[in-house]
Short mmCIF file of C-alpha atoms in Angstrom, two decimals:
data_model
loop_
_atom_site.label_atom_id
_atom_site.label_comp_id
_atom_site.label_asym_id
_atom_site.label_seq_id
_atom_site.Cartn_x
_atom_site.Cartn_y
_atom_site.Cartn_z
CA MET A 1 268.56 130.38 201.70
CA THR A 2 269.97 131.91 198.52
CA ASP A 3 271.61 135.34 198.30
CA ALA A 4 268.68 136.51 196.16
CA VAL A 5 266.16 135.52 198.84
CA ARG A 6 268.25 137.20 201.55
CA ALA A 7 268.44 140.35 199.43
CA GLY A 8 264.66 140.34 198.87
CA VAL A 9 264.94 140.01 195.06
CA THR A 10 261.69 138.78 193.50
CA LEU A 11 260.74 138.27 189.88
CA GLU A 12 256.98 138.33 190.42
CA THR A 13 254.45 139.68 192.90
CA SER A 14 251.79 137.06 192.16
CA GLU A 15 251.03 134.47 189.52
CA ARG A 16 248.04 136.44 188.27
CA ASP A 17 249.96 139.74 188.02
CA PHE A 18 252.87 138.06 186.24
CA ALA A 19 250.55 136.37 183.71
CA ALA A 20 248.74 139.66 183.05
CA ARG A 21 251.95 141.70 182.78
CA TYR A 22 253.49 139.42 180.13
CA ALA A 23 250.31 138.22 178.35
CA GLU A 24 251.36 139.98 175.13
CA PHE A 25 254.42 137.68 175.04
CA ALA A 26 252.49 134.43 175.42
CA ALA A 27 253.63 131.61 173.13
CA GLN A 28 251.05 129.92 170.88
CA GLY A 29 251.21 126.12 170.85
CA THR A 30 249.44 122.91 171.82
CA LEU A 31 248.83 121.88 175.39
CA TYR A 32 248.66 118.12 175.81
CA PRO A 33 246.44 116.35 178.35
CA SER A 34 248.19 115.71 181.65
CA ARG A 35 247.75 113.22 184.43
CA GLU A 36 245.44 114.26 187.25
CA GLY A 37 247.49 115.96 189.96
CA SER A 38 250.61 116.48 187.83
CA PRO A 39 252.26 119.89 188.35
CA LEU A 40 253.73 119.80 184.82
CA LEU A 41 252.23 121.13 181.62
CA GLU A 42 253.33 119.44 178.39
CA PHE A 43 253.42 122.25 175.84
CA GLY A 44 254.22 121.70 172.15
CA VAL A 45 255.66 124.90 170.71
CA ALA A 46 258.25 125.90 168.09
CA GLY A 47 258.87 122.27 167.12
CA ARG A 48 259.71 121.30 170.72
CA VAL A 49 257.85 119.89 173.69
CA LEU A 50 258.47 121.91 176.84
CA TYR A 51 257.63 120.66 180.31
CA LEU A 52 256.47 123.66 182.32
CA PHE A 53 255.76 123.94 186.02
CA ASP A 54 252.07 124.94 186.13
CA ARG A 55 251.81 128.32 187.88
CA SER A 56 248.14 129.04 187.14
CA GLY A 57 246.40 126.21 188.95
CA PRO A 58 245.43 122.65 188.15
CA TYR A 59 242.48 123.42 185.87
CA ALA A 60 243.35 126.82 184.34
CA ALA A 61 245.07 125.37 181.26
CA GLN A 62 242.90 123.20 179.03
CA PRO A 63 244.30 120.69 176.49
CA GLY A 64 244.36 121.79 172.87
CA PRO A 65 245.47 125.02 171.21
CA ALA A 66 246.80 127.28 173.94
CA ARG A 67 248.67 130.44 174.76
CA LEU A 68 251.11 130.29 177.67
CA VAL A 69 253.61 132.74 179.09
CA VAL A 70 256.83 130.69 179.29
CA HIS A 71 259.14 131.92 182.04
CA GLY A 72 262.63 130.82 182.95
CA VAL A 73 265.48 131.97 185.17
CA VAL A 74 268.82 132.53 183.46
CA GLU A 75 271.78 130.62 184.92
CA ASP A 76 274.54 132.72 186.50
CA GLY A 77 276.70 133.66 183.53
CA GLY A 78 274.05 132.20 181.20
CA LEU A 79 273.43 135.34 179.14
CA HIS A 80 275.75 136.83 176.52
CA ARG A 81 275.19 139.60 174.02
CA LEU A 82 275.96 138.56 170.45
CA ASP A 83 277.82 141.13 168.41
CA GLY A 84 278.03 140.59 164.66
CA GLY A 85 277.83 137.18 163.05
CA GLU A 86 274.79 135.29 161.87
CA HIS A 87 271.61 135.98 163.81
CA GLN A 88 269.20 133.08 163.70
CA GLU A 89 266.61 132.23 166.35
CA GLN A 90 267.36 128.95 168.11
CA VAL A 91 265.99 127.10 171.11
CA GLN A 92 266.74 123.62 172.39
CA THR A 93 265.68 121.79 175.47
CA LEU A 94 268.05 120.96 178.30
CA GLY A 95 267.01 117.99 180.41
CA VAL A 96 263.39 117.87 181.40
CA SER A 97 262.69 121.57 181.84
CA GLY A 98 265.41 123.96 180.76
CA VAL A 99 266.33 125.64 177.48
CA GLU A 100 269.22 127.32 175.78
CA GLY A 101 269.19 129.33 172.61
CA ARG A 102 269.67 132.55 170.74
CA GLY A 103 267.25 135.30 169.91
CA ARG A 104 266.37 138.96 169.67
CA VAL A 105 265.47 140.95 172.79
CA LEU A 106 261.88 142.28 172.64
CA ALA A 107 261.63 143.98 176.07
CA VAL A 108 263.90 144.72 179.04
CA TRP A 109 263.23 145.50 182.69
CA ARG A 110 265.42 145.62 185.81
CA GLN A 111 265.63 141.90 186.57
CA GLY A 112 264.91 140.39 183.17
CA PHE A 113 263.96 140.56 179.56
CA VAL A 114 261.84 138.94 176.84
CA VAL A 115 263.65 137.18 173.99
CA GLN A 116 262.18 135.87 170.72
CA ALA A 117 263.92 132.53 170.14
CA ARG A 118 261.45 130.61 167.94
CA LEU A 119 258.98 131.40 170.73
CA PRO A 120 258.79 134.35 173.12
CA LEU A 121 260.48 133.59 176.46
CA VAL A 122 260.17 135.78 179.55
CA LEU A 123 263.55 135.37 181.25
CA GLY A 124 264.52 136.67 184.68
CA SER A 125 267.68 136.73 186.73
CA PHE A 126 268.52 136.97 190.41
CA THR A 127 271.95 138.42 189.53
CA PRO A 128 272.79 141.53 187.52
CA LEU A 129 272.40 141.06 183.78
CA PRO A 130 274.82 142.29 181.11
CA ASP A 131 273.70 145.52 179.50
CA VAL A 132 271.16 144.40 176.90
CA GLN A 133 268.71 146.56 175.02
CA VAL A 134 265.65 145.97 172.88
CA GLY A 135 266.82 144.73 169.49
CA ASP A 136 270.07 143.15 170.76
CA TRP A 137 270.76 139.50 169.95
CA VAL A 138 271.65 137.28 172.90
CA ALA A 139 272.59 133.70 173.73
CA PHE A 140 271.00 132.36 176.91
CA ARG A 141 270.73 129.27 179.10
CA THR A 142 268.06 128.72 181.78
CA MET A 143 267.94 126.70 184.97
CA PRO A 144 265.13 124.18 185.35
CA PRO A 145 262.24 124.30 185.77
CA LEU A 146 260.58 126.52 183.21
CA HIS A 147 257.26 127.93 184.43
CA GLY A 148 254.02 128.20 182.49
CA PHE A 149 251.35 130.86 183.13
CA VAL A 150 247.95 131.05 181.50
CA PRO A 151 247.60 134.71 180.40
CA VAL A 152 244.77 136.59 182.04
#
């Protein structure tokens, strides 16, 4: 059991509520056909292919043009505010289902934030985050797996 679980920290109340809450930050891309029974969505977005753990059910996401809320959990120490310097959106995949990058913060709440890093990413944390505000530029790194939600 992790410290976050013991402390009762949660990032979502239900899949449906999470998808509805962050629907405005859904990424637009292409969803590729998947094997029957696979829990992974193959999502082409921002010049990358992301493998997302399907949180909306086996038949909610249909192949073709799609909007998905992409959610990840920031690694401990995996978020840093960028002061000064060149600000350019970046995202690259890490392993099968993680990302790291740089982007501008679009929204902030107690346990997370939304960052625009070539695609909008809803990022949460089970540990306290550095003080970031809307408009700040950050560098981030997520733990696998990324999750995909079909917006409601």
